[in-house]
Amino acid sequence: MLATATARWPFTRAVEREIRVFSRLWRGTVFSTFLNPIVFLLAMGIGVGGMVDEHSGEVAGVHYLAFVVPGIMAASAMQTAAGDSLWRVLAGLKWMRFFHAMVATPLTPADVYAGKVTWTGMRIVMSSSVFLGVATVFGGVLSPLGLLAIPSAVLTAVTFAAVITAYAATQDSEAKFAVVYRLGVIPLFLFSGTFFPVSQLPDWVEPLSRLSPLYYGVELCRMFTTGDPRWGVALVDVVVLIGIAALGWRWGTRSFTRRLTT
Amino acid sequence: MSMEEPLVMARGLTKKFGDFEAVSGIDVQVERGDVFGFLGPNGAGKSSTMRMIGCVSPVSAGRLRVLGLNPRDEGPAIRARLGVVPQEDNLDNDLSVGDNLTIYGRYFGLPRAVIKERAAELLEFMQLAERRDARVEALSGGMKRRLTIARALINQPDLLLLDEPTTGLDPQARHLLWERLYQLKLRGVTLVLTTHYMDEAEQLCDRLVIMDRGHIVAEGSPRELINRHSTREVVELRFNSMEDREHSVPRLADLSGRVEPVGERVLVYTDNGDATVSAITSNGVHPAAVLVRRASLEDVFLILTGRTLDE
Ligand SMILES: Nc1ncnc2c1ncn2[C@@H]1O[C@H](COP(=O)(O)OP(=O)(O)OP(=O)(O)O)[C@@H](O)[C@H]1O
Ligand SMILES: [Mg+2]
């Protein structure tokens, strides 16, 4: 089955490399991909949540833990995607140059890019499944529809990975990567309806949250884990995320081609 | 592909980076079974040419066919049948020695069983079998180079491209590599290599082109090139200072051979070294050291360009 898949989609061979590397190095990533979100879950959901529920009862119609679980899920997906798509990409292009080795084979720069982004999505399948399981044990998932939060988190991660990987391939050094985190990832992490409803923001700021791709990812995850699916809204969320991912994909194919075939 | 079609065929091949022309309209033809070399100094355009042949760098102008196909339209199909050893090592540091071969084989879509068999053979051939489970970072420069060559052979390529295979290696590691490359040649693998070592070109190449500043300045077998462009022997005079050299050059002017000053040395080209040495001493020139040797490709390059290969 794998053999026919690789014949039709050469990029799956690039994914195989990532799987092989992961099987060697996964121990080093356990904290950032698996434990980090769970630590957040405990601190925010149980710690802060206990306090919030005591004072105000509910947030957006559910107890705080149920509110924050999908937020952490989508935000971690974004964070993992960002962490995977900056330094790792320059390693392949410049520091270790393994992407250059790949394009000397039948693989094209587009395959290399697709393999990298696809792998990030696959990692999120693993990490968000574990997270969802733990959150369910703590009572943070209110509906079996919550399972749909896994593909939602994966879509969120792929969207961010598509754009950030494309961007990283335009950079010659890691100088700006810390800025991407400070001015990109962290503000989105905080202000996309992750830990509190965007309605809490000042009126003039609130609409700005709609500019954050993470907002749509959180909204999508939340309607499933809280068992409150609004299919029209879900459709908009999915279309926005896929739209951004598609633009990122075009950019990434070009930036990889420019970088790897000069 | 017909039997007669050359594996590489370039006509007026040109590579531009912006306004700068790195390769200026070169003609190259590599036949099956050949060991073909590009000999030239830094910046001659060797790597730029190799990258175009390797289908990872678009041709700016001219015609290029590799394995009878056009790299612009059939890059993946051509690359499937090439082995590439780039100038800069790009082994996968995240993987072990053995996994480097396995995963590279997978890039070609080879079945795992086939890869396993070939990888064991190649590690043996490149004398890396005991290092199969080692990390790549733990390898010496020579071992890394051998692993890169093993990796390039995993798909049993029709054509092996080697960009400066031995640059930066110590003499022992170089000789081991030359010997392995010679074995490949005996097995009938077609090799295209670049080098700025004339001894490497002389040892390995059936045919070569001398490249300088994007142009091909001469072409032929090592012997042909030497016979055509140089005398049989060279008298090397070494002086203690540039000043000494300056004084002596005018007094060498009436020698029959060509005279080339290079740093603190002067090279005199002649068909009879001993006679020339006598003539020099009787002219009253007394260098610190005198050496008579056979002409090499280095001399061909010097005569054609007025510069040395390592300048
Ligand atoms: N990507 C690039 N952008 C701009 N200029 C380049 C690029 N690659 C190579 N050049 C220039 O083209 C010229 C030829 O470079 P090339 O690497 O082909 O030479 P070379 O013969 O392989 O030299 P070396 O022995 O140093 O490897 C050099 O002047 C180099 O600076
Ligand atoms: Mg070079």
Coordinates of C-alpha atoms and ligand atoms in Angstrom, one line a residue:
Chain A
M1 CA 0.0 0.0 0.0
L2 CA 2.8 2.3 0.9
A3 CA 4.6 1.5 -2.3
T4 CA 1.8 2.5 -4.5
A5 CA 1.2 5.7 -2.4
T6 CA 4.9 6.7 -2.9
A7 CA 4.7 6.1 -6.6
R8 CA 1.7 8.4 -6.9
W9 CA 2.7 10.9 -4.3
P10 CA 6.5 11.2 -4.1
F11 CA 6.1 13.7 -1.2
T12 CA 5.2 10.8 1.0
R13 CA 8.9 9.8 0.8
A14 CA 9.8 13.1 2.3
V15 CA 7.3 12.3 5.1
E16 CA 9.0 9.0 5.6
R17 CA 12.2 10.8 6.4
E18 CA 10.5 12.8 9.1
I19 CA 9.0 9.6 10.5
R20 CA 12.4 8.0 10.7
V21 CA 13.9 11.0 12.4
F22 CA 11.0 11.1 14.8
S23 CA 11.4 7.5 15.7
R24 CA 15.0 8.3 16.7
L25 CA 14.4 11.6 18.4
W26 CA 10.9 11.5 19.7
R27 CA 12.0 11.4 23.4
G28 CA 13.4 14.8 23.0
T29 CA 10.1 16.2 21.8
V30 CA 7.8 14.6 24.4
F31 CA 7.7 17.6 26.6
S32 CA 7.0 20.2 24.0
T33 CA 4.4 18.2 22.0
F34 CA 2.7 16.1 24.6
L35 CA 3.3 17.3 28.1
N36 CA 3.3 21.1 27.5
P37 CA -0.4 21.2 26.5
I38 CA -1.3 19.0 29.4
V39 CA 0.5 21.2 31.9
F40 CA -1.5 24.1 30.4
L41 CA -4.6 22.1 30.9
L42 CA -3.9 21.5 34.5
A43 CA -2.8 25.0 35.3
M44 CA -5.5 26.8 33.3
G45 CA -8.4 24.4 33.3
I46 CA -8.1 23.1 36.8
G47 CA -6.2 25.9 38.6
V48 CA -7.7 29.0 37.0
G49 CA -10.9 27.2 36.1
G50 CA -11.6 26.4 39.8
M51 CA -11.3 30.1 40.7
V52 CA -13.3 31.3 37.7
D53 CA -16.2 28.9 38.3
E54 CA -16.3 29.8 41.9
H55 CA -16.7 33.5 41.1
S56 CA -18.8 33.7 38.0
G57 CA -20.2 30.2 37.4
E58 CA -19.7 29.8 33.7
V59 CA -17.8 31.2 30.7
A60 CA -19.7 31.4 27.4
G61 CA -22.3 28.9 28.8
V62 CA -19.9 26.1 30.0
H63 CA -17.6 25.7 32.9
Y64 CA -14.1 27.1 32.4
L65 CA -12.3 23.8 31.9
A66 CA -14.6 22.9 29.0
F67 CA -14.1 26.4 27.6
V68 CA -10.3 26.4 27.7
V69 CA -9.7 22.8 26.5
P70 CA -10.4 23.5 22.8
G71 CA -8.5 26.8 23.2
I72 CA -5.4 25.0 24.4
M73 CA -5.8 22.3 21.8
A74 CA -5.9 24.7 18.8
A75 CA -3.2 27.0 20.3
S76 CA -0.8 24.1 20.9
A77 CA -1.4 22.9 17.4
M78 CA -0.3 26.4 16.2
Q79 CA 2.7 26.4 18.5
T80 CA 3.9 23.0 17.5
A81 CA 3.5 24.0 13.8
A82 CA 5.5 27.2 14.4
G83 CA 8.2 25.3 16.3
D84 CA 8.5 22.8 13.5
S85 CA 8.5 25.3 10.7
L86 CA 11.2 27.8 11.4
W87 CA 14.6 26.5 12.6
R88 CA 14.0 23.0 11.2
V89 CA 13.4 24.5 7.8
L90 CA 16.6 26.5 7.8
A91 CA 18.4 23.4 9.0
G92 CA 17.3 21.6 5.9
L93 CA 18.0 24.5 3.6
K94 CA 21.2 25.9 5.1
W95 CA 22.7 24.5 8.2
M96 CA 22.5 20.8 7.5
R97 CA 21.3 21.0 3.9
F98 CA 19.3 17.8 3.9
F99 CA 16.7 19.3 1.7
H100 CA 19.4 19.9 -1.0
A101 CA 20.1 16.1 -0.8
M102 CA 16.4 15.4 -1.4
V103 CA 16.1 17.5 -4.5
A104 CA 19.0 15.7 -6.1
T105 CA 16.7 12.6 -6.3
P106 CA 13.4 12.4 -8.2
L107 CA 11.8 14.5 -5.4
T108 CA 11.1 18.1 -6.3
P109 CA 11.2 21.2 -4.1
A110 CA 7.4 21.0 -4.0
D111 CA 7.6 17.5 -2.7
V112 CA 10.0 18.5 0.0
Y113 CA 7.8 21.3 1.1
A114 CA 4.6 19.1 1.0
G115 CA 6.4 16.4 3.1
K116 CA 7.4 18.9 5.7
V117 CA 4.0 20.4 6.2
T118 CA 2.2 17.0 6.0
W119 CA 4.4 15.7 8.7
T120 CA 3.5 18.6 11.0
G121 CA -0.2 17.7 10.5
M122 CA 0.6 14.0 11.3
R123 CA 2.3 15.0 14.6
I124 CA -0.8 16.9 15.6
V125 CA -2.9 13.8 15.0
M126 CA -0.8 12.2 17.7
S127 CA -0.5 15.0 20.1
S128 CA -4.1 16.3 20.0
S129 CA -5.4 12.7 20.4
V130 CA -3.4 12.3 23.6
F131 CA -4.5 15.7 24.7
L132 CA -8.2 15.1 24.0
G133 CA -8.0 11.8 25.9
V134 CA -6.5 13.5 29.0
A135 CA -9.0 16.3 28.8
T136 CA -11.8 13.9 28.6
V137 CA -10.6 12.2 31.7
F138 CA -10.7 15.5 33.5
G139 CA -14.2 16.2 32.3
G140 CA -13.2 18.9 29.8
V141 CA -14.9 17.4 26.8
L142 CA -18.7 17.5 26.8
S143 CA -19.6 15.6 23.7
P144 CA -18.5 12.7 21.5
L145 CA -18.5 15.2 18.7
G146 CA -15.3 16.3 20.5
L147 CA -13.5 13.7 18.2
L148 CA -14.0 16.2 15.4
A149 CA -11.7 18.6 17.3
I150 CA -8.8 16.4 16.2
P151 CA -9.1 17.1 12.5
S152 CA -9.9 20.7 13.4
A153 CA -6.6 21.0 15.3
V154 CA -4.8 19.3 12.4
L155 CA -6.2 21.8 9.9
T156 CA -5.2 24.6 12.2
A157 CA -1.6 23.2 12.4
V158 CA -1.3 22.6 8.7
T159 CA -2.5 26.2 8.0
F160 CA 0.2 27.7 10.2
A161 CA 2.8 25.2 9.0
A162 CA 2.1 26.0 5.4
V163 CA 2.5 29.7 5.9
I164 CA 5.4 29.7 8.4
T165 CA 7.4 27.1 6.4
A166 CA 7.0 29.1 3.3
Y167 CA 8.2 32.2 5.2
A168 CA 11.2 30.4 6.7
A169 CA 12.4 29.5 3.3
T170 CA 12.7 33.2 2.3
Q171 CA 15.0 33.8 5.3
D172 CA 18.8 33.6 5.2
S173 CA 19.2 33.5 9.0
E174 CA 17.2 32.9 12.1
A175 CA 17.5 36.5 13.1
K176 CA 13.8 37.2 12.7
F177 CA 12.4 34.0 14.0
A178 CA 12.3 35.2 17.6
V179 CA 10.3 38.2 16.4
V180 CA 7.8 35.9 14.6
Y181 CA 7.2 34.3 18.0
R182 CA 7.0 37.5 20.0
L183 CA 4.9 39.5 17.6
G184 CA 3.1 36.6 15.9
V185 CA 2.7 33.4 17.7
I186 CA 2.3 34.7 21.3
P187 CA -0.2 37.5 20.6
L188 CA -2.3 35.0 18.6
F189 CA -1.9 32.5 21.4
L190 CA -3.4 34.9 23.9
F191 CA -6.0 36.9 21.9
S192 CA -7.8 34.4 19.7
G193 CA -10.4 33.3 22.1
T194 CA -8.1 30.8 23.6
F195 CA -8.3 31.5 27.3
F196 CA -11.1 34.0 27.5
P197 CA -13.9 34.9 25.1
V198 CA -12.9 37.7 22.6
S199 CA -16.0 39.5 23.8
Q200 CA -14.0 40.4 26.9
L201 CA -11.7 42.5 24.8
P202 CA -12.3 46.2 24.4
D203 CA -14.9 46.8 21.7
W204 CA -12.4 48.2 19.2
V205 CA -10.0 45.3 19.6
E206 CA -12.6 42.6 19.4
P207 CA -13.0 42.6 15.6
L208 CA -9.2 42.4 15.2
S209 CA -9.3 38.9 16.6
R210 CA -11.1 37.8 13.4
L211 CA -7.8 38.5 11.6
S212 CA -6.2 35.7 13.6
P213 CA -6.3 32.4 11.8
L214 CA -6.1 30.8 15.2
Y215 CA -9.5 32.4 16.1
Y216 CA -11.1 30.1 13.5
G217 CA -9.3 27.1 14.7
V218 CA -10.3 27.7 18.3
E219 CA -13.9 28.3 17.3
L220 CA -14.0 25.1 15.3
C221 CA -12.5 23.0 18.1
R222 CA -14.7 24.5 20.7
M223 CA -18.0 23.9 19.0
F224 CA -17.2 20.2 18.8
T225 CA -15.7 19.6 22.3
T226 CA -18.6 21.6 23.9
G227 CA -21.1 19.7 21.8
D228 CA -22.5 22.8 20.3
P229 CA -22.0 22.4 16.5
R230 CA -23.1 25.3 14.3
W231 CA -22.5 23.9 10.9
G232 CA -22.7 27.2 9.0
V233 CA -20.1 28.7 11.2
A234 CA -18.0 25.6 11.0
L235 CA -18.0 25.8 7.2
V236 CA -16.8 29.4 7.4
D237 CA -14.0 28.4 9.8
V238 CA -12.9 25.5 7.5
V239 CA -13.0 27.6 4.4
V240 CA -10.9 30.4 6.0
L241 CA -8.3 27.9 7.2
I242 CA -8.1 26.0 4.0
G243 CA -8.0 29.3 2.1
I244 CA -5.0 30.5 4.1
A245 CA -3.3 27.1 3.9
A246 CA -3.7 27.1 0.1
L247 CA -2.1 30.6 -0.2
G248 CA 0.7 29.4 2.1
W249 CA 1.1 26.3 0.0
R250 CA 1.5 28.3 -3.2
W251 CA 4.0 30.6 -1.5
G252 CA 5.9 27.6 0.0
T253 CA 6.2 25.7 -3.3
R254 CA 7.7 28.9 -4.8
S255 CA 10.0 29.8 -2.0
F256 CA 11.3 26.2 -1.8
T257 CA 11.8 26.1 -5.5
R258 CA 13.6 29.4 -5.5
R259 CA 15.8 28.3 -2.6
L260 CA 16.7 24.8 -3.7
T261 CA 17.1 25.3 -7.5
T262 CA 19.2 28.3 -8.2
Chain B
M1 CA 17.7 6.2 -25.7
S2 CA 19.8 5.1 -28.6
M3 CA 23.2 3.4 -28.0
E4 CA 25.1 6.3 -29.5
E5 CA 23.5 9.1 -27.6
P6 CA 26.0 10.7 -25.2
L7 CA 25.1 10.7 -21.5
V8 CA 25.7 14.4 -21.3
M9 CA 25.5 16.7 -24.3
A10 CA 25.8 20.5 -23.8
R11 CA 25.9 23.1 -26.5
G12 CA 26.5 26.7 -25.7
L13 CA 25.5 25.9 -22.1
T14 CA 25.3 29.1 -20.0
K15 CA 24.5 29.9 -16.4
K16 CA 23.8 33.5 -15.3
F17 CA 23.3 34.7 -11.7
G18 CA 21.7 38.1 -12.3
D19 CA 24.1 39.9 -14.7
F20 CA 27.0 37.7 -13.8
E21 CA 27.8 34.8 -16.1
A22 CA 29.2 31.9 -14.2
V23 CA 29.2 29.6 -17.2
S24 CA 29.6 31.1 -20.6
G25 CA 28.5 28.9 -23.5
I26 CA 30.4 25.7 -23.0
D27 CA 30.2 22.6 -25.2
V28 CA 30.6 19.3 -23.4
Q29 CA 30.0 15.7 -24.4
V30 CA 30.3 12.7 -22.1
E31 CA 30.1 9.2 -23.5
R32 CA 28.9 6.1 -21.6
G33 CA 31.8 4.5 -19.6
D34 CA 33.9 7.7 -19.6
V35 CA 35.5 9.3 -16.7
F36 CA 35.1 12.9 -17.6
G37 CA 36.6 15.8 -15.6
F38 CA 36.2 19.5 -15.2
L39 CA 39.5 20.9 -14.0
G40 CA 39.6 24.5 -13.0
P41 CA 40.4 27.0 -10.3
N42 CA 38.0 28.4 -7.7
G43 CA 35.1 30.2 -9.4
A44 CA 35.7 28.6 -12.8
G45 CA 32.0 27.6 -13.0
K46 CA 32.5 23.8 -12.3
S47 CA 29.8 23.5 -9.6
S48 CA 27.4 25.7 -11.6
T49 CA 27.8 23.3 -14.5
M50 CA 27.4 20.2 -12.4
R51 CA 24.3 21.6 -10.8
M52 CA 22.8 22.1 -14.3
I53 CA 23.7 18.6 -15.3
G54 CA 22.2 17.3 -12.0
C55 CA 18.9 19.0 -12.9
V56 CA 18.8 21.2 -9.8
S57 CA 19.7 24.5 -11.5
P58 CA 17.8 25.8 -14.5
V59 CA 19.8 26.4 -17.7
S60 CA 20.1 30.1 -18.5
A61 CA 20.8 29.6 -22.2
G62 CA 22.1 27.0 -24.6
R63 CA 21.1 23.4 -25.0
L64 CA 21.6 20.6 -22.4
R65 CA 20.6 17.0 -22.6
V66 CA 21.3 14.5 -19.9
L67 CA 20.7 10.8 -20.5
G68 CA 19.0 11.9 -23.7
L69 CA 16.4 13.9 -21.9
N70 CA 15.8 17.6 -21.4
P71 CA 16.4 18.7 -17.7
R72 CA 13.8 21.4 -18.0
D73 CA 10.9 19.0 -18.6
E74 CA 12.1 15.7 -17.2
G75 CA 14.1 16.6 -14.1
P76 CA 12.7 13.9 -11.9
A77 CA 13.1 11.2 -14.5
I78 CA 16.7 12.2 -15.1
R79 CA 17.5 12.5 -11.4
A80 CA 16.1 9.0 -10.9
R81 CA 19.1 7.7 -12.9
L82 CA 21.8 10.0 -11.5
G83 CA 24.0 9.7 -8.5
V84 CA 25.1 13.1 -7.0
V85 CA 28.0 13.8 -4.7
P86 CA 27.8 17.6 -4.1
Q87 CA 30.7 19.8 -3.2
E88 CA 29.3 20.5 0.2
D89 CA 28.4 17.4 2.2
N90 CA 24.7 17.2 2.9
L91 CA 24.4 14.0 4.7
D92 CA 21.4 13.7 7.1
N93 CA 22.8 14.4 10.5
D94 CA 19.5 13.4 12.1
L95 CA 19.9 9.8 10.9
S96 CA 22.5 7.1 11.4
V97 CA 24.9 6.0 8.7
G98 CA 22.7 3.1 7.7
D99 CA 19.5 5.1 7.8
N100 CA 21.1 7.7 5.5
L101 CA 21.3 5.0 2.8
T102 CA 17.8 3.6 3.6
I103 CA 16.0 6.9 3.5
Y104 CA 17.9 8.1 0.4
G105 CA 16.9 4.9 -1.3
R106 CA 13.3 5.6 -0.4
Y107 CA 13.6 9.0 -2.0
F108 CA 14.1 7.0 -5.2
G109 CA 11.1 4.9 -4.4
L110 CA 13.1 1.7 -4.1
P111 CA 11.6 -1.2 -2.2
R112 CA 13.0 -1.7 1.3
A113 CA 14.3 -5.2 0.6
V114 CA 16.3 -3.9 -2.4
I115 CA 17.7 -1.0 -0.4
K116 CA 18.7 -3.3 2.5
E117 CA 20.7 -5.5 0.2
R118 CA 22.4 -2.7 -1.7
A119 CA 23.1 -0.7 1.4
A120 CA 25.0 -3.6 3.0
E121 CA 27.0 -4.0 -0.2
L122 CA 27.8 -0.3 -0.5
L123 CA 28.9 0.0 3.1
E124 CA 31.2 -2.9 2.6
F125 CA 32.5 -1.4 -0.7
M126 CA 33.1 2.0 0.9
Q127 CA 34.7 0.4 4.0
L128 CA 32.0 1.7 6.4
A129 CA 30.3 -1.6 7.3
E130 CA 31.3 -1.3 11.0
R131 CA 30.0 2.2 11.1
R132 CA 26.5 1.3 10.1
D133 CA 24.9 2.4 13.4
A134 CA 27.1 5.4 14.0
R135 CA 25.9 8.9 14.0
V136 CA 27.0 10.9 10.9
E137 CA 28.7 13.6 13.0
A138 CA 31.0 10.9 14.4
L139 CA 32.5 10.2 11.0
S140 CA 35.8 11.7 9.8
G141 CA 35.8 13.9 6.7
G142 CA 37.0 11.0 4.5
M143 CA 34.3 8.6 5.8
K144 CA 31.6 11.3 5.3
R145 CA 32.8 11.6 1.7
R146 CA 32.7 7.8 1.2
L147 CA 29.2 7.7 2.7
T148 CA 28.1 10.4 0.4
I149 CA 29.4 8.4 -2.6
A150 CA 27.8 5.2 -1.2
R151 CA 24.5 7.1 -0.9
A152 CA 24.8 8.3 -4.5
L153 CA 25.2 4.7 -5.7
I154 CA 22.0 3.4 -4.0
N155 CA 19.9 3.7 -7.1
Q156 CA 22.6 2.2 -9.3
P157 CA 22.9 5.3 -11.4
D158 CA 23.8 5.5 -15.1
L159 CA 25.9 8.6 -14.4
L160 CA 27.7 9.6 -11.2
L161 CA 28.4 13.3 -10.7
L162 CA 31.2 14.1 -8.2
D163 CA 31.8 17.7 -7.3
E164 CA 35.3 17.9 -5.8
P165 CA 35.2 14.5 -4.3
T166 CA 38.5 14.8 -2.4
T167 CA 38.8 18.4 -1.5
G168 CA 39.8 18.9 2.1
L169 CA 40.9 15.3 2.7
D170 CA 44.3 14.2 3.9
P171 CA 46.5 12.4 1.3
Q172 CA 45.7 8.9 2.7
A173 CA 41.9 9.5 2.6
R174 CA 42.3 10.9 -1.0
H175 CA 44.2 7.8 -2.2
L176 CA 41.6 5.5 -0.7
L177 CA 38.9 7.4 -2.5
W178 CA 40.7 7.5 -5.8
E179 CA 41.1 3.7 -5.6
R180 CA 37.4 3.3 -4.9
L181 CA 36.5 5.6 -7.8
Y182 CA 38.8 3.6 -10.0
Q183 CA 37.0 0.4 -9.0
L184 CA 33.7 2.1 -10.1
K185 CA 35.3 3.0 -13.4
L186 CA 36.3 -0.7 -13.9
R187 CA 32.7 -1.7 -13.2
G188 CA 31.7 0.6 -16.1
V189 CA 30.1 3.4 -14.2
T190 CA 30.2 6.7 -16.0
L191 CA 31.8 9.3 -13.9
V192 CA 31.8 13.1 -14.2
L193 CA 33.9 14.9 -11.7
T194 CA 35.3 18.3 -11.0
T195 CA 38.6 19.0 -9.3
H196 CA 41.2 21.7 -8.9
Y197 CA 43.8 19.0 -8.3
M198 CA 45.7 18.3 -11.4
D199 CA 47.0 14.9 -10.1
E200 CA 43.4 13.9 -9.4
A201 CA 42.4 14.8 -13.0
E202 CA 45.5 13.0 -14.4
Q203 CA 44.9 9.8 -12.3
L204 CA 41.2 9.4 -12.9
C205 CA 40.1 11.1 -16.1
D206 CA 39.9 9.6 -19.6
R207 CA 39.0 13.0 -20.9
L208 CA 38.7 16.4 -19.3
V209 CA 38.1 20.0 -20.0
I210 CA 40.0 22.8 -18.4
M211 CA 37.7 25.5 -17.3
D212 CA 38.5 29.1 -16.4
R213 CA 36.1 31.9 -15.7
G214 CA 33.1 30.2 -17.2
H215 CA 34.9 29.1 -20.4
I216 CA 36.5 25.9 -21.6
V217 CA 40.0 26.7 -22.5
A218 CA 41.2 23.2 -23.6
E219 CA 39.8 19.7 -24.0
G220 CA 41.3 16.2 -24.4
S221 CA 42.9 13.3 -22.5
P222 CA 45.5 14.3 -19.9
R223 CA 48.3 13.2 -22.2
E224 CA 46.9 14.9 -25.3
L225 CA 46.5 18.2 -23.4
I226 CA 50.1 18.0 -22.2
N227 CA 51.5 17.1 -25.5
R228 CA 49.5 19.7 -27.3
H229 CA 50.0 22.7 -25.0
S230 CA 53.2 22.1 -23.1
T231 CA 56.7 20.9 -23.8
R232 CA 57.8 17.5 -22.5
E233 CA 59.8 18.8 -19.5
V234 CA 59.8 21.7 -17.2
V235 CA 62.8 23.2 -15.4
E236 CA 61.7 24.8 -12.1
L237 CA 64.0 27.4 -10.7
R238 CA 63.3 28.5 -7.1
F239 CA 64.8 31.9 -5.9
N240 CA 65.2 33.1 -2.4
S241 CA 63.3 36.3 -3.0
M242 CA 61.2 38.1 -5.6
E243 CA 64.1 40.5 -6.1
D244 CA 66.5 37.6 -7.1
R245 CA 63.8 36.4 -9.4
E246 CA 63.4 39.8 -11.1
H247 CA 67.1 40.0 -11.7
S248 CA 67.3 36.6 -13.3
V249 CA 64.3 36.7 -15.6
P250 CA 65.9 38.9 -18.3
R251 CA 68.9 36.6 -18.4
L252 CA 66.6 33.7 -19.2
A253 CA 65.1 35.5 -22.2
D254 CA 67.4 34.0 -24.8
L255 CA 66.5 30.4 -23.8
S256 CA 64.6 28.6 -26.5
G257 CA 61.7 27.6 -24.2
R258 CA 58.9 29.6 -22.8
V259 CA 59.5 31.2 -19.4
E260 CA 56.8 31.6 -16.8
P261 CA 57.4 33.4 -13.5
V262 CA 55.2 32.1 -10.7
G263 CA 55.7 33.7 -7.3
E264 CA 59.4 33.1 -6.3
R265 CA 59.7 30.4 -8.9
V266 CA 60.4 30.5 -12.6
L267 CA 59.3 27.7 -14.9
V268 CA 61.1 27.1 -18.1
Y269 CA 59.4 24.9 -20.7
T270 CA 61.8 22.7 -22.7
D271 CA 62.1 19.4 -24.5
N272 CA 65.5 18.8 -22.9
G273 CA 65.6 19.7 -19.3
D274 CA 69.3 18.9 -18.7
A275 CA 70.5 21.0 -21.7
T276 CA 68.3 23.9 -20.5
V277 CA 69.8 23.7 -16.9
S278 CA 73.3 23.9 -18.4
A279 CA 72.3 26.8 -20.5
I280 CA 70.9 28.6 -17.5
T281 CA 74.0 28.2 -15.4
S282 CA 76.2 29.3 -18.2
N283 CA 74.1 32.4 -18.4
G284 CA 75.2 33.2 -14.9
V285 CA 71.8 32.5 -13.2
H286 CA 72.2 30.8 -9.9
P287 CA 68.8 29.9 -8.3
A288 CA 68.5 28.5 -4.8
A289 CA 67.1 25.3 -6.2
V290 CA 66.7 23.6 -9.6
L291 CA 64.2 20.8 -10.4
V292 CA 63.7 19.1 -13.7
R293 CA 60.3 17.4 -14.0
R294 CA 57.8 16.1 -16.6
A295 CA 55.1 18.6 -17.6
S296 CA 51.7 18.2 -16.0
L297 CA 48.2 19.6 -16.4
E298 CA 49.1 22.3 -14.0
D299 CA 51.5 23.5 -16.7
V300 CA 48.9 23.3 -19.4
F301 CA 46.7 25.5 -17.3
L302 CA 49.5 28.0 -16.6
I303 CA 50.4 28.2 -20.2
L304 CA 46.8 28.7 -21.3
T305 CA 45.7 31.2 -18.7
G306 CA 48.9 32.7 -17.3
R307 CA 47.7 31.7 -13.8
T308 CA 48.1 28.7 -11.5
L309 CA 45.2 26.5 -10.5
D310 CA 45.3 27.4 -6.9
E311 CA 45.6 31.1 -7.4
Ligands
LIG1 N1 23.9 31.1 -6.3 C1 24.8 32.0 -6.8 N2 24.5 33.3 -6.9 C2 25.4 34.2 -7.4 N3 26.6 33.8 -7.8 C3 27.0 32.5 -7.8 C4 26.1 31.6 -7.3 N4 26.7 30.3 -7.3 C5 27.9 30.6 -7.9 N5 28.1 31.9 -8.1 C6 29.3 32.5 -8.7 O1 29.6 31.9 -10.0 C7 31.0 31.7 -10.1 C8 31.2 30.2 -10.4 O2 30.9 29.5 -9.2 P1 31.1 27.9 -9.1 O3 30.6 27.5 -7.8 O4 30.4 27.3 -10.3 O5 32.6 27.7 -9.3 P2 33.5 26.5 -9.1 O6 34.3 26.3 -10.3 O7 32.7 25.3 -8.6 O8 34.5 27.0 -7.9 P3 35.0 26.2 -6.6 O9 36.3 25.5 -6.9 O10 35.2 27.4 -5.6 O11 33.9 25.3 -6.1 C9 31.6 32.2 -8.9 O12 32.1 33.5 -9.2 C10 30.5 32.3 -7.9 O13 30.7 33.3 -7.0
MG2 MG 32.6 24.3 -6.9

